[in-house]
Tab-separated table of C-alpha atoms in Angstrom:
chain	number	residue	atom	x	y	z
A	791	MET	CA	-9.671	-27.503	-20.461
A	792	SER	CA	-9.395	-27.807	-16.612
A	793	GLN	CA	-5.342	-28.964	-15.703
A	794	ARG	CA	-4.650	-32.016	-14.854
A	795	PRO	CA	-1.886	-32.157	-11.912
A	796	GLY	CA	1.694	-32.843	-13.413
A	797	THR	CA	0.265	-32.894	-17.091
A	798	PRO	CA	3.112	-31.857	-18.735
A	799	ARG	CA	1.761	-27.969	-19.574
A	800	LEU	CA	1.104	-27.368	-15.873
A	801	LEU	CA	4.878	-28.100	-14.624
A	802	ARG	CA	5.325	-26.137	-17.770
A	803	GLN	CA	3.778	-22.930	-16.173
A	804	LEU	CA	4.885	-24.486	-12.511
A	805	ASN	CA	8.609	-24.130	-13.683
A	806	ASP	CA	8.319	-21.371	-16.058
A	807	ARG	CA	7.324	-19.499	-12.977
A	808	ALA	CA	9.597	-20.091	-10.415
A	809	ALA	CA	12.587	-19.020	-13.388
A	810	LEU	CA	11.316	-15.981	-13.665
A	811	GLU	CA	10.660	-15.352	-10.388
A	812	LEU	CA	14.175	-16.141	-9.667
A	813	LEU	CA	15.142	-14.153	-12.551
A	814	LEU	CA	13.515	-10.908	-10.632
A	815	SER	CA	15.629	-11.408	-7.566
A	816	ALA	CA	18.680	-13.695	-8.144
A	817	GLY	CA	19.110	-12.555	-11.866
A	818	PRO	CA	20.874	-11.982	-13.922
A	819	LEU	CA	21.304	-16.056	-14.445
A	820	THR	CA	23.751	-18.551	-16.270
A	821	ARG	CA	21.426	-21.324	-18.796
A	822	THR	CA	23.670	-23.494	-15.468
A	823	GLN	CA	22.550	-21.351	-12.210
A	824	LEU	CA	19.066	-20.846	-13.800
A	825	GLY	CA	19.377	-25.419	-13.011
A	826	THR	CA	21.542	-25.588	-10.495
A	827	ARG	CA	18.750	-23.208	-8.441
A	828	THR	CA	15.074	-24.554	-9.722
A	829	GLY	CA	16.860	-28.173	-9.697
A	830	LEU	CA	16.245	-28.673	-13.125
A	831	SER	CA	17.845	-30.973	-15.892
A	832	LYS	CA	20.133	-28.914	-18.243
A	833	VAL	CA	17.860	-29.868	-21.714
A	834	THR	CA	15.232	-28.773	-19.465
A	835	ALA	CA	16.440	-25.509	-18.542
A	836	SER	CA	17.612	-24.773	-22.505
A	837	GLN	CA	13.256	-25.378	-23.017
A	838	LEU	CA	12.770	-23.128	-20.686
A	839	LEU	CA	14.701	-20.155	-21.716
A	840	ALA	CA	13.942	-20.677	-25.185
A	841	ARG	CA	10.025	-20.996	-24.325
A	842	LEU	CA	10.270	-17.714	-22.378
A	843	GLU	CA	12.762	-15.871	-25.399
A	844	GLU	CA	9.923	-16.639	-27.576
A	845	ARG	CA	7.366	-14.805	-25.630
A	846	ASP	CA	10.066	-11.789	-24.998
A	847	LEU	CA	9.415	-12.298	-21.541
A	848	VAL	CA	13.882	-12.961	-20.501
A	849	ARG	CA	16.545	-11.849	-23.193
A	850	VAL	CA	20.453	-12.401	-22.739
A	851	VAL	CA	22.054	-9.511	-20.877
A	852	GLY	CA	25.333	-10.205	-21.166
A	853	SER	CA	27.867	-12.918	-20.534
A	854	LYS	CA	29.851	-15.041	-17.507
A	855	ALA	CA	33.000	-16.484	-17.853
A	856	GLY	CA	33.765	-19.990	-16.851
A	857	GLY	CA	36.019	-22.620	-16.875
A	858	ARG	CA	36.741	-24.236	-20.100
A	859	GLY	CA	35.197	-23.088	-23.056
A	860	PRO	CA	32.987	-20.285	-24.218
A	861	ASN	CA	31.373	-17.770	-22.119
A	862	ALA	CA	28.363	-18.088	-20.177
A	863	ALA	CA	25.193	-16.545	-22.137
A	864	LEU	CA	23.205	-14.552	-19.189
A	865	TYR	CA	19.614	-14.038	-18.965
A	866	ALA	CA	17.446	-12.057	-17.424
A	867	VAL	CA	13.327	-10.732	-17.353
A	868	VAL	CA	12.844	-8.573	-19.950
A	869	PRO	CA	12.362	-4.645	-18.409
A	870	GLU	CA	9.746	-3.578	-20.844
A	871	SER	CA	7.015	-7.025	-21.276
A	872	ALA	CA	4.667	-5.774	-18.790
A	873	TYR	CA	4.329	-1.860	-16.911
A	874	VAL	CA	2.147	-1.341	-13.354
A	875	ALA	CA	0.524	1.721	-12.196
A	876	ALA	CA	-0.072	3.295	-9.230
A	877	LEU	CA	-1.744	6.280	-7.825
A	878	ASP	CA	-2.611	7.061	-4.664
A	879	VAL	CA	-5.596	10.101	-5.010
A	880	SER	CA	-6.663	12.269	-1.720
A	881	ALA	CA	-8.370	15.223	-2.097
A	882	SER	CA	-5.404	17.537	-2.825
A	883	ARG	CA	-3.563	15.284	-4.636
A	884	VAL	CA	-3.257	12.270	-6.885
A	885	THR	CA	0.162	11.026	-7.550
A	886	ALA	CA	0.356	8.174	-10.016
A	887	THR	CA	3.949	5.916	-10.728
A	888	ILE	CA	4.789	3.791	-12.958
A	889	ALA	CA	6.729	0.970	-12.996
A	890	ASP	CA	8.031	-1.856	-15.607
A	891	ILE	CA	7.920	-6.105	-14.802
A	892	THR	CA	10.890	-5.827	-12.306
A	893	GLY	CA	9.876	-3.085	-9.918
A	894	ARG	CA	11.510	-0.113	-11.244
A	895	VAL	CA	10.201	3.598	-11.251
A	896	ILE	CA	10.538	4.747	-14.726
A	897	SER	CA	8.194	8.190	-14.067
A	898	GLU	CA	5.837	9.867	-11.799
A	899	VAL	CA	2.998	12.617	-12.012
A	900	SER	CA	0.839	14.602	-9.644
A	901	VAL	CA	-2.724	15.507	-10.927
A	902	ASP	CA	-5.648	18.460	-8.629
A	903	PRO	CA	-8.333	16.958	-7.910
A	904	SER	CA	-10.283	19.394	-7.916
A	905	ALA	CA	-9.891	19.645	-12.501
A	906	SER	CA	-13.068	16.861	-12.754
A	907	ASP	CA	-15.580	15.265	-10.167
A	908	ASP	CA	-15.629	12.451	-12.038
A	909	PRO	CA	-12.904	9.732	-10.330
A	910	VAL	CA	-13.002	7.472	-14.389
A	911	ALA	CA	-12.575	10.868	-15.750
A	912	LEU	CA	-9.129	11.649	-13.035
A	913	VAL	CA	-8.366	8.694	-12.861
A	914	HIS	CA	-8.519	8.569	-16.675
A	915	THR	CA	-6.183	11.495	-17.001
A	916	ALA	CA	-3.422	11.036	-14.563
A	917	VAL	CA	-2.816	6.778	-16.067
A	918	MET	CA	-3.082	8.525	-19.722
A	919	ARG	CA	-0.414	11.535	-18.722
A	920	LEU	CA	1.877	8.977	-16.948
A	921	ALA	CA	2.393	7.005	-19.677
A	922	GLU	CA	3.014	9.073	-22.396
A	923	LYS	CA	5.595	10.804	-20.284
A	924	ALA	CA	6.982	7.321	-19.523
A	925	GLY	CA	7.115	6.872	-23.070
A	926	VAL	CA	5.229	3.371	-22.298
A	927	PRO	CA	2.678	2.407	-24.814
A	928	LEU	CA	-1.339	1.947	-23.022
A	929	ASP	CA	-1.322	-2.043	-24.151
A	930	ARG	CA	1.423	-2.656	-21.750
A	931	VAL	CA	0.302	-1.703	-18.921
A	932	ARG	CA	-1.476	-4.999	-17.052
A	933	ALA	CA	-2.372	-3.868	-13.206
A	934	CYS	CA	-4.147	0.202	-11.975
A	935	VAL	CA	-4.080	-0.322	-8.517
A	936	ILE	CA	-4.984	3.169	-7.113
A	937	GLY	CA	-4.871	3.870	-3.090
A	938	THR	CA	-8.641	5.464	-2.226
A	939	PRO	CA	-8.848	7.312	2.114
A	940	GLY	CA	-12.839	5.240	1.646
A	941	VAL	CA	-13.938	1.694	2.435
A	942	VAL	CA	-13.501	-1.234	0.231
A	943	ASP	CA	-16.032	-3.761	-0.302
A	944	PRO	CA	-13.900	-7.286	0.037
A	945	ARG	CA	-16.131	-8.816	-1.242
A	946	THR	CA	-17.146	-6.671	-4.051
A	947	GLY	CA	-13.335	-4.546	-4.249
A	948	ASP	CA	-15.608	-1.571	-4.876
A	949	ILE	CA	-15.724	1.662	-3.312
A	950	ARG	CA	-18.824	1.503	-0.348
A	951	PHE	CA	-17.846	5.185	0.627
A	952	SER	CA	-15.192	8.169	0.857
A	953	PHE	CA	-14.963	10.771	3.631
A	954	ASP	CA	-12.904	12.645	1.777
A	955	LEU	CA	-14.441	11.649	-1.700
A	956	MET	CA	-17.655	11.760	-2.239
A	957	SER	CA	-18.032	11.200	-5.855
A	958	TRP	CA	-16.164	8.045	-5.347
A	959	HIS	CA	-18.921	5.468	-4.180
A	960	GLU	CA	-19.825	2.108	-5.535
A	961	GLY	CA	-19.569	1.847	-9.090
A	962	VAL	CA	-16.662	2.604	-9.351
A	963	LEU	CA	-14.650	0.479	-9.519
A	964	GLU	CA	-16.432	-1.455	-12.847
A	965	ALA	CA	-16.553	1.956	-14.851
A	966	LEU	CA	-12.828	2.286	-14.565
A	967	ARG	CA	-12.133	-0.840	-15.812
A	968	ALA	CA	-14.715	-0.635	-18.890
A	969	ASP	CA	-12.712	3.025	-19.092
A	970	LEU	CA	-9.089	1.206	-19.259
A	971	LYS	CA	-10.225	-2.250	-20.111
A	972	ARG	CA	-7.339	-3.348	-17.803
A	973	SER	CA	-6.943	-5.056	-14.333
A	974	VAL	CA	-7.932	-2.765	-11.778
A	975	VAL	CA	-8.163	-2.524	-7.790
A	976	ILE	CA	-8.787	0.022	-5.822
A	977	GLU	CA	-7.860	-0.103	-2.085
A	978	ASN	CA	-7.500	1.758	1.285
A	979	ASP	CA	-4.828	3.668	1.129
A	980	VAL	CA	-3.556	2.779	4.657
A	981	ASN	CA	-3.492	-0.960	3.730
A	982	LEU	CA	-1.702	-0.314	1.654
A	983	ALA	CA	0.777	1.565	3.511
A	984	ALA	CA	0.965	-1.298	5.276
A	985	LEU	CA	1.466	-3.281	2.482
A	986	ALA	CA	4.481	-1.954	1.683
A	987	GLU	CA	5.949	-1.336	5.632
A	988	HIS	CA	5.362	-5.769	5.157
A	989	ALA	CA	7.717	-5.202	3.192
A	990	GLU	CA	10.808	-3.466	2.992
A	991	GLY	CA	9.573	-1.088	6.504
A	992	ALA	CA	9.636	-1.295	9.741
A	993	ALA	CA	7.217	-4.833	9.771
A	994	SER	CA	9.644	-6.370	6.960
A	995	GLY	CA	9.177	-10.467	8.085
A	996	VAL	CA	6.227	-10.173	10.807
A	997	ALA	CA	3.688	-11.434	10.839
A	998	GLU	CA	1.438	-9.546	12.689
A	999	PHE	CA	0.860	-5.695	13.170
A	1000	VAL	CA	-0.553	-2.685	12.851
A	1001	LEU	CA	0.022	0.704	11.857
A	1002	ILE	CA	-1.757	3.311	12.854
A	1003	TRP	CA	-1.604	5.724	10.147
A	1004	LEU	CA	-1.122	10.076	10.884
A	1005	SER	CA	-2.045	12.310	8.306
A	1006	ALA	CA	-2.351	16.005	7.780
A	1007	ALA	CA	-5.410	15.766	6.057
A	1008	GLY	CA	-6.862	12.622	6.083
A	1009	GLY	CA	-6.662	12.251	9.732
A	1010	VAL	CA	-6.331	8.784	11.607
A	1011	GLY	CA	-6.493	5.185	9.691
A	1012	MET	CA	-5.103	1.684	11.444
A	1013	SER	CA	-4.233	-1.308	9.333
A	1014	THR	CA	-4.190	-4.513	10.305
A	1015	MET	CA	-2.520	-7.490	9.610
A	1016	ILE	CA	-2.623	-10.965	10.614
A	1017	ASP	CA	-1.139	-14.294	9.719
A	1018	GLY	CA	0.279	-12.111	6.987
A	1019	ARG	CA	-2.780	-11.024	5.521
A	1020	ILE	CA	-4.632	-7.702	4.696
A	1021	HIS	CA	-7.504	-7.693	8.049
A	1022	ARG	CA	-11.401	-5.978	5.981
A	1023	GLY	CA	-13.402	-7.272	8.425
A	1024	ARG	CA	-16.912	-8.497	7.035
A	1025	SER	CA	-17.908	-4.773	5.335
A	1026	GLY	CA	-14.436	-3.693	5.186
A	1027	GLY	CA	-14.632	-1.028	8.253
A	1028	ALA	CA	-11.719	-2.631	10.329
A	1029	GLY	CA	-10.188	0.286	10.675
A	1030	GLU	CA	-11.955	2.863	11.552
A	1031	ILE	CA	-10.258	3.757	14.296
A	1032	GLY	CA	-11.437	7.396	13.903
A	1033	TYR	CA	-14.760	6.701	15.641
A	1034	LEU	CA	-13.046	4.357	18.620
A	1035	PRO	CA	-14.560	4.766	21.977
A	1036	VAL	CA	-11.334	6.167	23.899
A	1037	PRO	CA	-11.746	8.115	27.739
A	1038	GLY	CA	-11.498	11.895	27.235
A	1039	ALA	CA	-12.899	11.774	23.900
A	1040	PRO	CA	-16.754	12.348	23.217
A	1041	MET	CA	-19.155	10.031	22.161
A	1042	PRO	CA	-21.564	10.732	19.723
A	1043	SER	CA	-24.498	10.712	21.397
A	1044	ASP	CA	-22.651	13.391	23.617
A	1045	ILE	CA	-22.359	16.403	20.734
A	1046	GLY	CA	-26.266	15.134	19.622
A	1047	LEU	CA	-25.357	13.006	17.088
A	1048	SER	CA	-27.246	9.540	16.225
A	1049	GLY	CA	-25.275	8.116	14.866
A	1050	GLY	CA	-24.482	5.544	10.933
A	1051	TYR	CA	-22.172	6.523	8.761
A	1052	GLU	CA	-23.390	9.169	6.853
A	1053	SER	CA	-24.142	11.567	10.300
A	1054	LEU	CA	-20.720	10.364	11.081
A	1055	ARG	CA	-19.385	11.581	8.058
A	1056	ASP	CA	-21.109	15.275	7.934
A	1057	HIS	CA	-20.759	15.876	11.684
A	1058	SER	CA	-15.942	14.558	11.818
A	1059	GLU	CA	-14.750	18.023	11.658
A	1060	ASP	CA	-17.262	20.725	13.053
A	1061	LEU	CA	-18.237	17.625	16.469
A	1062	PRO	CA	-15.998	15.689	16.792
A	1063	HIS	CA	-15.406	12.121	18.713
A	1064	GLY	CA	-14.305	9.116	19.105
A	1065	PHE	CA	-10.903	8.900	18.526
A	1066	GLN	CA	-9.859	11.592	16.241
A	1067	ALA	CA	-10.989	13.752	18.549
A	1068	LEU	CA	-7.122	13.363	20.228
A	1069	VAL	CA	-5.599	13.376	17.395
A	1070	LYS	CA	-6.756	14.775	14.000
A	1071	ALA	CA	-4.845	17.441	12.836
A	1072	ASN	CA	-6.896	20.375	14.530
A	1073	GLN	CA	-6.445	18.998	17.575
A	1074	VAL	CA	-3.040	18.357	17.537
A	1075	VAL	CA	-1.948	21.953	16.950
A	1076	ARG	CA	-4.591	23.491	19.930
A	1077	LEU	CA	-2.636	21.272	22.342
A	1078	ALA	CA	0.565	21.805	21.074
A	1079	ALA	CA	-0.534	26.242	21.521
A	1080	GLU	CA	-0.836	25.763	24.706
A	1081	HIS	CA	2.011	24.141	25.472
A	1082	GLY	CA	3.341	27.199	23.685
A	1083	ILE	CA	4.130	26.124	20.456
A	1084	THR	CA	2.872	27.320	17.865
A	1085	GLY	CA	1.411	26.476	14.368
A	1086	GLU	CA	-1.087	26.476	11.908
A	1087	ASP	CA	0.320	23.314	10.157
A	1088	VAL	CA	0.413	20.136	11.894
A	1089	VAL	CA	3.401	18.753	10.647
A	1090	ASP	CA	4.933	22.176	11.570
A	1091	VAL	CA	4.482	21.779	14.525
A	1092	VAL	CA	5.290	18.508	15.272
A	1093	SER	CA	8.250	18.199	13.777
A	1094	ALA	CA	9.889	21.306	15.832
A	1095	ALA	CA	8.652	19.731	19.008
A	1096	SER	CA	10.872	17.123	18.303
A	1097	ALA	CA	14.210	19.003	16.767
A	1098	ALA	CA	13.405	21.659	19.822
A	1099	GLY	CA	13.850	19.813	22.767
A	1100	THR	CA	12.875	22.283	25.230
A	1101	PRO	CA	10.831	21.311	28.389
A	1102	ASP	CA	7.461	22.965	26.761
A	1103	ALA	CA	8.782	20.552	23.253
A	1104	ASP	CA	9.060	17.393	25.708
A	1105	ALA	CA	6.107	18.378	28.250
A	1106	PHE	CA	3.919	18.702	24.066
A	1107	LEU	CA	5.675	15.640	23.120
A	1108	ASP	CA	4.505	13.899	26.156
A	1109	ALA	CA	0.670	14.599	26.069
A	1110	PHE	CA	0.309	14.101	21.892
A	1111	ALA	CA	1.801	10.276	22.771
A	1112	GLU	CA	-0.656	9.667	26.460
A	1113	ARG	CA	-2.984	11.149	23.846
A	1114	LEU	CA	-2.235	8.017	20.976
A	1115	ALA	CA	-1.224	5.630	23.663
A	1116	ARG	CA	-5.211	5.226	24.533
A	1117	GLY	CA	-5.678	4.029	21.118
A	1118	VAL	CA	-2.757	1.759	21.138
A	1119	ALA	CA	-3.799	1.045	24.011
A	1120	ALA	CA	-7.050	-0.159	23.040
A	1121	VAL	CA	-5.996	-2.349	19.984
A	1122	SER	CA	-3.194	-3.932	21.411
A	1123	VAL	CA	-5.711	-5.366	24.869
A	1124	VAL	CA	-7.582	-7.072	22.023
A	1125	ILE	CA	-5.794	-8.033	18.866
A	1126	ASP	CA	-2.208	-8.581	21.056
A	1127	PRO	CA	-0.137	-7.833	17.567
A	1128	GLY	CA	3.303	-7.837	19.520
A	1129	LEU	CA	3.791	-4.257	16.756
A	1130	VAL	CA	2.829	-1.485	16.339
A	1131	VAL	CA	3.845	1.042	12.862
A	1132	LEU	CA	3.553	4.551	12.377
A	1133	GLY	CA	2.759	6.062	9.618
A	1134	GLY	CA	1.817	9.186	7.443
A	1135	ASP	CA	3.915	12.461	8.141
A	1136	VAL	CA	2.235	13.270	10.986
A	1137	ALA	CA	3.623	10.642	12.789
A	1138	ARG	CA	6.790	10.700	11.122
A	1139	ALA	CA	7.468	14.368	11.591
A	1140	GLY	CA	7.353	13.250	14.957
A	1141	GLY	CA	10.100	10.876	14.404
A	1142	ALA	CA	11.863	7.983	16.899
A	1143	LYS	CA	10.967	10.335	20.113
A	1144	LEU	CA	6.806	10.141	19.590
A	1145	ALA	CA	7.168	6.683	18.661
A	1146	ALA	CA	9.359	6.094	22.218
A	1147	ARG	CA	7.254	7.949	24.313
A	1148	VAL	CA	4.171	5.909	22.835
A	1149	GLU	CA	5.254	2.583	23.513
A	1150	ALA	CA	6.283	3.579	26.792
A	1151	ALA	CA	2.894	5.926	27.620
A	1152	THR	CA	1.028	2.339	26.461
A	1153	ALA	CA	2.238	0.038	28.909
A	1154	ARG	CA	1.790	1.941	31.460
A	1155	ILE	CA	-2.208	1.883	30.362
A	1156	GLY	CA	-1.994	-1.943	29.286
A	1157	PRO	CA	-0.468	-5.195	30.226
A	1158	ASN	CA	0.794	-6.705	27.182
A	1159	ALA	CA	4.131	-5.722	25.483
A	1160	THR	CA	3.580	-3.375	22.671
A	1161	GLU	CA	6.769	-2.071	20.267
A	1162	VAL	CA	6.084	1.325	18.786
A	1163	ALA	CA	7.738	1.952	15.628
A	1164	GLN	CA	8.283	5.049	13.972
A	1165	GLY	CA	7.585	2.899	9.800
A	1166	THR	CA	9.922	3.432	7.711
A	1167	VAL	CA	9.200	2.969	4.007
A	1168	GLU	CA	10.455	5.671	2.398
A	1169	GLY	CA	8.666	8.186	-0.492
A	1170	SER	CA	5.015	8.152	-0.384
A	1171	PRO	CA	4.202	4.496	1.458
A	1172	VAL	CA	0.679	4.656	-0.433
A	1173	VAL	CA	2.390	4.926	-3.874
A	1174	ARG	CA	4.955	1.939	-2.827
A	1175	GLY	CA	2.757	-0.160	-1.042
A	1176	ALA	CA	0.338	0.432	-4.638
A	1177	LEU	CA	3.581	-0.854	-6.590
A	1178	LEU	CA	3.774	-3.705	-4.648
A	1179	HIS	CA	0.037	-5.042	-5.178
A	1180	ALA	CA	-0.168	-4.436	-8.773
A	1181	LEU	CA	3.432	-5.719	-9.653
A	1182	GLU	CA	1.988	-9.006	-7.801
A	1183	ARG	CA	-1.449	-9.270	-9.699
A	1184	ALA	CA	0.463	-7.596	-13.513
A	1185	ARG	CA	3.584	-11.090	-12.202
A	1186	GLU	CA	0.661	-13.331	-12.308
A	1187	GLU	CA	-0.799	-12.977	-15.423
A	1188	VAL	CA	1.482	-12.533	-16.774
A	1189	PHE	CA	3.981	-15.172	-15.656
A	1190	SER	CA	0.852	-17.503	-15.377
A	1191	SER	CA	0.477	-17.134	-19.325
A	1192	THR	CA	2.592	-19.114	-20.376
A	1193	VAL	CA	2.635	-22.564	-22.086
């Protein structure tokens, strides 16, 4: 039966949810502290805590000395009341993390994706290993968020296609939910990294920004946040910046391609075109070699150049920044985000030196004053973003079920 605004049950749910969120962000708290911060009376706060204790969502974790009378009990959210799983699935590795409802990371595992061509089997293996290693009952894992380098249909949440994961396609989401029997979300990996940077990284507190992702394995990608929300586009293809036409890069027609995702995907490595023809890993390695910096791994050559401080190394970083600025400037004149964050292992290797050069080069191209910053989320921003997204979903499900 639908709930009407102002009914006792709805008010209890709202109060319970507010209290649980407060305990997560500011706890542990006494009954009096909880009542003061939520505006609830002592009686209402006591009834609320009793309900939550009965549902095993909060418990007493200590006491606090006050004035006269006995010490006051301190309440906190029960960490093991629910868990979430976060996965970063790439062509080279699957990284999976599990955390309790408070956000505390418990365990992490890695799985070789070559072990199975079946996405369901691959994710199933990762989640089972994760739960076993953490000693967590599978039925307590309330949400699972998976980051992949693919285009996700914003209407269905399913994979439309993935250049790097050929077996991930429409129907995978439903199959995963049927197999794991719980909430499963598939999200583009760069979008998840943007969520992490927005929540606790270089874009913290910024409502509008762009994340440009530079990866040794996955090439270049982009995520756009507008008014605090990821912009996905009509078909989920917003952010495919690798195909952005920029000066100095061939068009698909220049290299004999008729267009369309299938054609572009099949020839993305041997016939690069668009922005990716300037900034993909192999192109950057070639650019470095032209400046006397040799190596086969793009992260190694960019890191070496950033640390060297020699004229040749600086010249390479300048040239690389000029290439990146073409894409940043093109995005800036359309969106004018104010902030562009450079993320991924290649951007991390370039560090602040590369970000400063891109900002300066962008200013020479476009009219907008665009700040360019290095991403600051530690570890894997994709996993972190998936974890934050999973926690949001799990808390919504668990906390909203209170009565």
